[in-house]
Coordinates of C-alpha atoms and ligand atoms in Angstrom, one line a residue:
X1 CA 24.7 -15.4 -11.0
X2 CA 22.1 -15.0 -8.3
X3 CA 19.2 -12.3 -8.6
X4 CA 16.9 -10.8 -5.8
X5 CA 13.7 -9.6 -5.0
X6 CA 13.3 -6.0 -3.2
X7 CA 10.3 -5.9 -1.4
X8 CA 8.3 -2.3 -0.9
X9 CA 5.4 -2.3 2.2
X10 CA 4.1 0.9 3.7
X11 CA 4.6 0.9 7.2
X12 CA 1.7 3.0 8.5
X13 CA -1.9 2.3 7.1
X14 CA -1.1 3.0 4.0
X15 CA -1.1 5.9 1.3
X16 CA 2.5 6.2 2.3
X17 CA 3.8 6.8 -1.2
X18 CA 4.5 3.2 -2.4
X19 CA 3.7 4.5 -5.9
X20 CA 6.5 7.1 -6.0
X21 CA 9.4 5.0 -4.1
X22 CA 8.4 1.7 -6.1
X23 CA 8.6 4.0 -9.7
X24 CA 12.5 5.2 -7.9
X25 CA 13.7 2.0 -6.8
X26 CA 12.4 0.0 -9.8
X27 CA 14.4 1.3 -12.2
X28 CA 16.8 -1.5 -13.8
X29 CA 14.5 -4.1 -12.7
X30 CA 13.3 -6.7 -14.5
X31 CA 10.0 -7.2 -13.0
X32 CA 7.9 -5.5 -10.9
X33 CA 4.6 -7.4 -8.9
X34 CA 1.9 -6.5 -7.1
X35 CA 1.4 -8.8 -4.6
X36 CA -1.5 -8.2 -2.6
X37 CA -4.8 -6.8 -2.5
X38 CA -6.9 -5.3 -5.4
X39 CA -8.5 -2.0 -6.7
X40 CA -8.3 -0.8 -3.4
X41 CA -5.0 0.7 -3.6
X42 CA -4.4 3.9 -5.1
X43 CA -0.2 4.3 -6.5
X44 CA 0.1 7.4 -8.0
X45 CA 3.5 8.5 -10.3
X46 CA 4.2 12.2 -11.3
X47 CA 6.8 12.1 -14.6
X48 CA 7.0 15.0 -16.6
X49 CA 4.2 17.1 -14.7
X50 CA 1.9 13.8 -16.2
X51 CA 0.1 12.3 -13.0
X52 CA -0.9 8.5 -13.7
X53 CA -2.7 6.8 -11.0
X54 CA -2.6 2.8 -10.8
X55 CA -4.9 0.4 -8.8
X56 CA -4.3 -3.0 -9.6
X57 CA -0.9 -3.1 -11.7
X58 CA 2.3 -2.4 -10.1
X59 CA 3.2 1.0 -10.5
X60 CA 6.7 0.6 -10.3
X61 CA 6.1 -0.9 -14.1
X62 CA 6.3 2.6 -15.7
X63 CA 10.3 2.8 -15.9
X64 CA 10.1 -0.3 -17.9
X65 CA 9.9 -3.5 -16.0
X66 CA 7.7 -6.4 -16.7
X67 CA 4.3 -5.5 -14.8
X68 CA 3.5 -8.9 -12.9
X69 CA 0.1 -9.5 -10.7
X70 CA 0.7 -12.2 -8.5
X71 CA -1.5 -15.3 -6.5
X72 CA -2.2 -13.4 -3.5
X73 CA -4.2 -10.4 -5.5
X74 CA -7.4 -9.9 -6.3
X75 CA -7.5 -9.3 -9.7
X76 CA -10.4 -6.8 -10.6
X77 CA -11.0 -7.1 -14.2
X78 CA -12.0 -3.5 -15.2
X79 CA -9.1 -1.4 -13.5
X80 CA -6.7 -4.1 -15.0
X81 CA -8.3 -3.3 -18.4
X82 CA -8.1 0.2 -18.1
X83 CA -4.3 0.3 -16.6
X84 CA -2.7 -2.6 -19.4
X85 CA -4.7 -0.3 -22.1
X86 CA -2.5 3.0 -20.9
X87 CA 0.4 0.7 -20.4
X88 CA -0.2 0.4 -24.4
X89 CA -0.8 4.2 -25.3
X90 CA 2.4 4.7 -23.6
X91 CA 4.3 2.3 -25.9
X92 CA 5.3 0.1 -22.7
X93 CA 6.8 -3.0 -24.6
X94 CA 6.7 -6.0 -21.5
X95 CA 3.1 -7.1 -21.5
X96 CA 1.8 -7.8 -18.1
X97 CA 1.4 -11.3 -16.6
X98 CA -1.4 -12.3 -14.0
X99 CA -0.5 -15.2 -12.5
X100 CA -2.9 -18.1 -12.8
X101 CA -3.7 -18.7 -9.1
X102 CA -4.6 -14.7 -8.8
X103 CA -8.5 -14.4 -7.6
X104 CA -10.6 -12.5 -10.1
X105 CA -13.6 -10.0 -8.2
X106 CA -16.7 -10.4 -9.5
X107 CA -19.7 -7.9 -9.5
X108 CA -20.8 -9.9 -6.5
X109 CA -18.0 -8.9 -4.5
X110 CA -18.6 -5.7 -5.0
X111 CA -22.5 -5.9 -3.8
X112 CA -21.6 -7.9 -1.0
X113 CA -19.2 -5.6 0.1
X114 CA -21.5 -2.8 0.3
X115 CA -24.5 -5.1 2.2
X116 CA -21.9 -5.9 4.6
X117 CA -20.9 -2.6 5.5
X118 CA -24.5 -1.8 6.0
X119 CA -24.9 -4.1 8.4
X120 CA -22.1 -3.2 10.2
X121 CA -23.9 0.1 10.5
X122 CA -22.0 2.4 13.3
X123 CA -19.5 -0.6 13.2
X124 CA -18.4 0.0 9.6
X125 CA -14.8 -0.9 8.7
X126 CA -15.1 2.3 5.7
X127 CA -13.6 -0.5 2.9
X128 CA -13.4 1.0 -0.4
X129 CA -16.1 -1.2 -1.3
X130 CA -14.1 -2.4 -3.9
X131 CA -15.3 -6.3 -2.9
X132 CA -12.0 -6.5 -1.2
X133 CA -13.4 -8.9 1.6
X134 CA -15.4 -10.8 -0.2
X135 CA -13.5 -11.8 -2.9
X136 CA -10.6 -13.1 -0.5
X137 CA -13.9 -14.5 1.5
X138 CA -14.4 -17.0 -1.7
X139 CA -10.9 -18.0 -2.3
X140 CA -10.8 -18.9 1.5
X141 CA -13.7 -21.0 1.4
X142 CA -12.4 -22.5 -1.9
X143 CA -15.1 -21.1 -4.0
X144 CA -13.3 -18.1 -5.4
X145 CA -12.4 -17.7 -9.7
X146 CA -9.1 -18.0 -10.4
X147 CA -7.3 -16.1 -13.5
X148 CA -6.4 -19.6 -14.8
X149 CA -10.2 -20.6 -15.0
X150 CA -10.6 -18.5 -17.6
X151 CA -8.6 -21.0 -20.1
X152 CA -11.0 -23.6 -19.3
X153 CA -14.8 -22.3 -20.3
X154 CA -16.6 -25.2 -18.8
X155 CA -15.3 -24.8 -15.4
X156 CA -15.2 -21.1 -15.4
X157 CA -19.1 -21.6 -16.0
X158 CA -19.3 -24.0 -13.4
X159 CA -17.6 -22.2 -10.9
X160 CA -20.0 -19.3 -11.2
X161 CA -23.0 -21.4 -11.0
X162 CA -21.3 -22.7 -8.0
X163 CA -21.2 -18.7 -6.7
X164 CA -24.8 -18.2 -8.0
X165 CA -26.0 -21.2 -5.3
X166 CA -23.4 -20.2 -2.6
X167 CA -24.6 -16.6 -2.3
X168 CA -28.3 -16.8 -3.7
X169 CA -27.5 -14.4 -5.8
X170 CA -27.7 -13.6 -9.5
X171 CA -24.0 -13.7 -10.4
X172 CA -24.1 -11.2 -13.7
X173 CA -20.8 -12.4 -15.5
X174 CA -20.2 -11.7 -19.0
X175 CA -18.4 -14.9 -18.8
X176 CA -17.0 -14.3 -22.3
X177 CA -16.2 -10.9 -21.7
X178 CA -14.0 -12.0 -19.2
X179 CA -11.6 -14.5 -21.2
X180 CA -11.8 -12.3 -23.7
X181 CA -10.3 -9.4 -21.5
X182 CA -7.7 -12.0 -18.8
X183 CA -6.8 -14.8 -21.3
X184 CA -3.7 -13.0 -23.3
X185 CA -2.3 -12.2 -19.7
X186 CA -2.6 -15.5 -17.6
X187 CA 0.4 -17.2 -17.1
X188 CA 2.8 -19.1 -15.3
X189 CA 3.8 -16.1 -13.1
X190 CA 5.8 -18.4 -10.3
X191 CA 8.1 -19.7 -13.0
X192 CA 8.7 -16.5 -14.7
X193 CA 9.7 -14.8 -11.4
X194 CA 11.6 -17.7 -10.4
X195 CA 13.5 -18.0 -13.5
X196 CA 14.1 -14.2 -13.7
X197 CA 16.2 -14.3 -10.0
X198 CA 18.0 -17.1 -11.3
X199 CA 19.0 -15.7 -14.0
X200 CA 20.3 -12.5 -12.3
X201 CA 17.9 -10.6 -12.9
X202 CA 15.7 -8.5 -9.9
X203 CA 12.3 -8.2 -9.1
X204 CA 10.7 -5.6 -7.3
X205 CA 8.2 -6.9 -5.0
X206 CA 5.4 -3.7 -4.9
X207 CA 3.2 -4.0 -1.3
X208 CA -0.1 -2.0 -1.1
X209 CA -1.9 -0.6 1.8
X210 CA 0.3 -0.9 4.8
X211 CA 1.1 -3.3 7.7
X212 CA -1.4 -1.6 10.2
X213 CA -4.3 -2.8 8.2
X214 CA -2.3 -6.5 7.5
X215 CA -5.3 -9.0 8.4
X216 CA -3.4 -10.8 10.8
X217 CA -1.1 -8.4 12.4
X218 CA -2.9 -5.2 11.9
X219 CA -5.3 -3.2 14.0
X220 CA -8.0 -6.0 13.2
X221 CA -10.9 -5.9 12.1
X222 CA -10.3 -2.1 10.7
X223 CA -7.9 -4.1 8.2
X224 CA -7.7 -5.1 4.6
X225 CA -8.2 -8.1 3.9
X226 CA -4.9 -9.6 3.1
X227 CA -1.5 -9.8 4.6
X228 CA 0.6 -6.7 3.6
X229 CA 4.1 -7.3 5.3
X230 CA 7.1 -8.1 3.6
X231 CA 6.8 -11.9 3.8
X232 CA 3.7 -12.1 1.9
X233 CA 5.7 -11.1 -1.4
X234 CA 6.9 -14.5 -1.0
X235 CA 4.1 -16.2 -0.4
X236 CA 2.3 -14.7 -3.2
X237 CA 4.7 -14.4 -6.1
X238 CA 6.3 -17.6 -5.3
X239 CA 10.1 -16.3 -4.7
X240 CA 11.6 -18.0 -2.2
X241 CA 12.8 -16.6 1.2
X242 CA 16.2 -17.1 0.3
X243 CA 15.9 -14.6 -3.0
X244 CA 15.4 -12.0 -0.5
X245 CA 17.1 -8.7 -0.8
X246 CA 16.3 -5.7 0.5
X247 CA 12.9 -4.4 2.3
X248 CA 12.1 -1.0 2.2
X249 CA 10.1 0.4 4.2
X250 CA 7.8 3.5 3.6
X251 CA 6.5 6.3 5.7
X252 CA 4.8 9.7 5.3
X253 CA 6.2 12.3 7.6
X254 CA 3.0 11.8 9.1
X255 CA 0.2 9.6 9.4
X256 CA -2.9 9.1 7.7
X257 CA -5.8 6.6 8.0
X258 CA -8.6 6.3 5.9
X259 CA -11.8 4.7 6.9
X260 CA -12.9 3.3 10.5
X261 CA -10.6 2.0 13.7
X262 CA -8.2 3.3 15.9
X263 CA -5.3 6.1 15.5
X264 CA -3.5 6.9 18.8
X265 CA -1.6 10.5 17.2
X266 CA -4.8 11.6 15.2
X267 CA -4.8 15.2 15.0
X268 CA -8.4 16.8 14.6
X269 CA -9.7 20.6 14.4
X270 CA -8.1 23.1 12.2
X271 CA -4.2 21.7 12.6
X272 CA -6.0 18.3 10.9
X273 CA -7.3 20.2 8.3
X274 CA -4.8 22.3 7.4
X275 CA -2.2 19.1 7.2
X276 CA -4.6 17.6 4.9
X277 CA -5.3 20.4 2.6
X278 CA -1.3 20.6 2.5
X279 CA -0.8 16.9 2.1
X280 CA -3.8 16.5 -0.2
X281 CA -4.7 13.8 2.1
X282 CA -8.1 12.5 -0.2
X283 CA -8.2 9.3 -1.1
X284 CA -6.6 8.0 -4.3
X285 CA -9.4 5.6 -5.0
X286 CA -12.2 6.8 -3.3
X287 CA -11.8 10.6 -3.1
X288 CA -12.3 10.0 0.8
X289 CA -10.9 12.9 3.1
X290 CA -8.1 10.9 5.0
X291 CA -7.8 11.1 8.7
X292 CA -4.6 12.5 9.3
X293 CA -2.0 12.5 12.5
X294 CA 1.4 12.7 14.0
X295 CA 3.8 9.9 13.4
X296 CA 3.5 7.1 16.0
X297 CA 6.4 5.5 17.0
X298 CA 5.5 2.7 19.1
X299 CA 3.3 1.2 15.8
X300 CA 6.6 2.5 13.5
X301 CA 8.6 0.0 15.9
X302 CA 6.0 -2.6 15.9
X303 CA 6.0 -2.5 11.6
X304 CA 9.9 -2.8 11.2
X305 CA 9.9 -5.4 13.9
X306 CA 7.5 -7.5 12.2
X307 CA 9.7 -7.1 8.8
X308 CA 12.8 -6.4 9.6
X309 CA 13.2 -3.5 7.1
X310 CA 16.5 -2.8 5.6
X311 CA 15.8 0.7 4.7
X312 CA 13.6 3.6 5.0
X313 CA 11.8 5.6 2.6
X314 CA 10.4 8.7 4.3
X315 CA 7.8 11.0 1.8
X316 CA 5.8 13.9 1.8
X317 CA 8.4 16.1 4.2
X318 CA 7.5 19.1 2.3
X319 CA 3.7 18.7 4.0
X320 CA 5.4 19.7 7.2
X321 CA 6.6 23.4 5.7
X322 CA 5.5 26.1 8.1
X323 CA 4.8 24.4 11.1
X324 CA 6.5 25.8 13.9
X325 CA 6.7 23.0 15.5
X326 CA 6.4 19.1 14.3
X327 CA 5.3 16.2 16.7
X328 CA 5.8 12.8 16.9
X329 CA 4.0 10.4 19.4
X330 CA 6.5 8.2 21.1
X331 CA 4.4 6.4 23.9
X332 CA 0.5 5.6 24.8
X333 CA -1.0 6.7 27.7
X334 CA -3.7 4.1 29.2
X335 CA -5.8 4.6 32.9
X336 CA -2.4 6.7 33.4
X337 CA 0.1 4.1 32.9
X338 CA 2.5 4.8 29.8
X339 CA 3.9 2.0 27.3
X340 CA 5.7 2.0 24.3
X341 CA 4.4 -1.3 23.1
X342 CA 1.8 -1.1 20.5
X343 CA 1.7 -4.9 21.0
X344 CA 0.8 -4.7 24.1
X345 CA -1.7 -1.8 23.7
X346 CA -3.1 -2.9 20.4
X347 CA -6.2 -4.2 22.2
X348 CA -6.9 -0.5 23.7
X349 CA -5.6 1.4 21.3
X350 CA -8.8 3.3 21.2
X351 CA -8.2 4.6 24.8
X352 CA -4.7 5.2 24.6
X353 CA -3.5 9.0 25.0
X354 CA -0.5 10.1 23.2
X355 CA 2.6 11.4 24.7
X356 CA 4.5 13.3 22.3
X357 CA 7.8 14.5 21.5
X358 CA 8.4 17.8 20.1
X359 CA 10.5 19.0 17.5
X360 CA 11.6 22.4 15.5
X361 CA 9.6 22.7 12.3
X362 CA 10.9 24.1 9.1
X363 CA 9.9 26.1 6.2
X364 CA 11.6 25.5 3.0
X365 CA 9.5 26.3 0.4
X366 CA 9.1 25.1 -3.5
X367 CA 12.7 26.8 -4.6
X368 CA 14.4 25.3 -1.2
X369 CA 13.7 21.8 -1.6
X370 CA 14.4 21.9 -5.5
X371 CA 17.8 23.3 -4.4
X372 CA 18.5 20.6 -1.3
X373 CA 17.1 17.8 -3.7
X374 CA 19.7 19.2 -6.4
X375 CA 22.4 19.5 -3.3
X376 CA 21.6 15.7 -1.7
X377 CA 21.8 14.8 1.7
X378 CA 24.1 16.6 2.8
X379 CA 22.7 19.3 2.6
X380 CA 19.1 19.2 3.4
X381 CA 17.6 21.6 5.5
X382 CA 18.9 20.9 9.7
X383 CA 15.2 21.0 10.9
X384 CA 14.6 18.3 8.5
X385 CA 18.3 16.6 9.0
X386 CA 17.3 16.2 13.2
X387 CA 14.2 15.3 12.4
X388 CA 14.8 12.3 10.3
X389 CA 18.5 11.6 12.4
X390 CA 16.2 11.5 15.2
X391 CA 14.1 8.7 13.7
X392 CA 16.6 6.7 12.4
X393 CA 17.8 6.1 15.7
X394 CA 14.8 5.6 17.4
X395 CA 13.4 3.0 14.7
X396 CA 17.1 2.0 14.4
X397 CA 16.7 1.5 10.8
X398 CA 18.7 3.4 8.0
X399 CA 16.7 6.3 6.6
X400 CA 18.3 6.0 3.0
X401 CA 15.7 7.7 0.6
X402 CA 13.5 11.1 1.6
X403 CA 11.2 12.6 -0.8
X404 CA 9.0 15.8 -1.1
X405 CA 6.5 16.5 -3.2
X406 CA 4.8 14.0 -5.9
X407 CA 7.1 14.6 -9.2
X408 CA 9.0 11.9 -9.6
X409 CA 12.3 13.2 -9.5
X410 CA 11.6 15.0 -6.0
X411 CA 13.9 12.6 -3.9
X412 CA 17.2 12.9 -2.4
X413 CA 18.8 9.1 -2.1
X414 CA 21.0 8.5 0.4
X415 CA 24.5 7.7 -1.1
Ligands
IMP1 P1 -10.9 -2.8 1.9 O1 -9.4 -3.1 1.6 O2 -11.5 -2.1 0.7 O3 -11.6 -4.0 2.4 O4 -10.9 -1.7 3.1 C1 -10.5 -2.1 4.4 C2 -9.8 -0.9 5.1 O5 -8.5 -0.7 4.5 C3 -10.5 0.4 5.1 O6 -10.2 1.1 6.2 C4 -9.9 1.1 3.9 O7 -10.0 2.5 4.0 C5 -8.4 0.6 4.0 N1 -7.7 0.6 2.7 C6 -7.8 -0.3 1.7 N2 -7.0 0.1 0.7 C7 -6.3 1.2 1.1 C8 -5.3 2.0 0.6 O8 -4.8 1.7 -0.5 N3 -4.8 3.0 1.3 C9 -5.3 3.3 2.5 N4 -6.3 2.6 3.1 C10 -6.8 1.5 2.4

């Protein structure tokens, strides 16, 4: 019997509805891992009209499966508290496992984060402040708390000395606090996962953010601070290549950004505002107003390249009713000579001028897309049908789920 591992990245920069497609395509899994990043993700899942918002455990984990938090995260302590303790009120019987290589964020990450971003002044990258940076900072420099310290109170008290002299810093850690609060969840997380694909089983591999802000291959430095395409899900849970199944990738209808750097398809003035009041475009995590935009094509290209998605997810279509017309941004524009590499524009991306593509809009409404999610496919509104025909062939990727709305039995899935 061989198992798999689905992976789940956003392929814009991020907020592209992970939460929702992860909670769809989890069910039956086994396991479900988060395997990047920290606090500074924001997966939210409607069920029952009940909205539950998770930032460090997987939120795929609510249809059952074994909530897993793998090496490449940072583990911050107090959202992992607060999310395993609802897991509990909820009577959710698999107990979640942080694996023991996972980097824990201390206060200090935090701090630092903030004095870095004001000294970046104008320059700002806009993190969440969530000590996102610094955190992977430490375990780069080989200086960062692992979950698995916690099992060992001498070194876990030596490593934050070591901290204390590194930054010149009072490191405030209620070191006993902290095994009390990581110690019943530590674990062998690589063997588990391992032993769970061969077995049969499958694990859901749950990205956050989205590959544009990827540290290496996004729009750098207005990143994360971590890799977010598909291939880190095996570097960080420990699954091999070959356990590979599917990759979905995710997009909004549109785009949003939040924080600093470049967006070629932003749209400003009232059309900007109106699509974020009607996507609710504030940040999960930070109550930030998001940027918001057309889709870009040439960076949708560049994100399936680099992960060769399977599959699409496309959310939030509903957004869209009412708009006469819907744009999408198919090449850049620079000292008037057009490309439709984002490769090759990615170092002027903040001088680049959008050329668009135009197409009918629609206007469903709350009763019409309850009826053409009852109906499937099929028979989803034709607006909506060219639109998302239209992308599929231009991203030459199957579009196989589409979703409106947050509830999370909104979706139509391709048959
Ligand atoms: P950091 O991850 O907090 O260091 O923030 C770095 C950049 O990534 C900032 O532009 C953030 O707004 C962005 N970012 C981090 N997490 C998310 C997310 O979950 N959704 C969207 N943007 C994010």
């Amino acid at each position: 019997m061989t198992g798999r591992a689905d992976i789940i990245i956003g392929l814009q920069w991020g907020d592209e509805g992970k939460g929702k497609v992860s909670h769809v395509l989890s069910k039956g899994a086994d396991a479900v891992v988060r395997f990047q990043g920290g606090a500074n993700a924001g997966h939210t899942v409607v069920v029952g009209g009940q909205r539950y918002k998770f930032n460090m455990l997987p939120a795929g984990c609510l249809v059952g499966a074994k909530p897993v938090v793998s090496a490449g995260c940072v583990l911050d302590p107090d959202a992992f508290e607060r999310e395993t303790k609802l897991l509990t009120q909820l009577g959710h019987a698999a107990k979640p496992l942080v694996s023991r290589a996972c980097q824990i964020i201390l206060p200090i990450h935090r701090e630092l984060d903030k004095r870095l971003e004001e000294i970046r002044g104008g320059a700002a990258i806009g993190t969440t402040l969530r000590g996102i940076g610094p955190a992977y900072a430490d375990k780069m420099l080989r200086a960062g708390v692992r979950a698995g310290d916690v099992m060992d109170e001498e070194l876990l008290a030596r490593k934050l000395q070591f901290l204390k002299q590194l930054h010149r810093v009072d490191v405030e850690v209620d070191a006993a606090l902290l095994r009390e609060r990581l110690l019943p969840y530590v674990g062998d997380a690589e063997t588990y996962l391992n032993d769970v694909v061969a077995s049969g089983g499958r694990v859901v591999l749950e990205g956050a953010q989205g590959v544009l802000l990827d540290i290496d291959h996004g729009t750098y430095p207005y990143v994360t601070s971590s890799n977010t395409v598909a291939a880190a899900g095996c570097v960080s849970s420990g699954i091999p290549l070959s356990r590979v199944g599917k990759i979905i990738g995710v997009i909004k209808a549109y785009t949003t950004r939040v924080g600093a750097g470049p967006f070629p398809s932003e749209v400003t003035g009232e059309l900007g505002e109106w699509i974020r009041e009607a996507g609710g475009e504030y940040g999960t995590t930070t109550g930030r107003p998001r940027r918001v935009g057309w889709l870009d094509i040439p960076a949708l290209k560049y994100a399936c390249m680099l992960n060769d998605v399977s599959e699409i997810a496309v959310t939030k279509l509903d957004v869209l009713d009412g708009l006469p017309k819907v744009k999408a941004c198919v090449r850049y524009r620079v000292d008037g000579v057009e490309s439709e590499s984002f490769a090759e524009s990615k170092h002027l991306l903040s001088r680049v001028e959008p050329v668009y593509d135009e197409f009918k809009g629609w206007s469903v409404g709350r009763d019409g897309w309850v009826e053409a999610v009852r109906k499937g496919w099929e028979e989803l509104p034709s607006p909506v049908r060219e639109y998302l025909g239209w992308l599929e062939k231009t991203l030459s990727v199957k579009i196989s789920l589409a979703s409106v709305g947050e509830e999370n039995s909104m979706v139509v899935v391709r048959g």
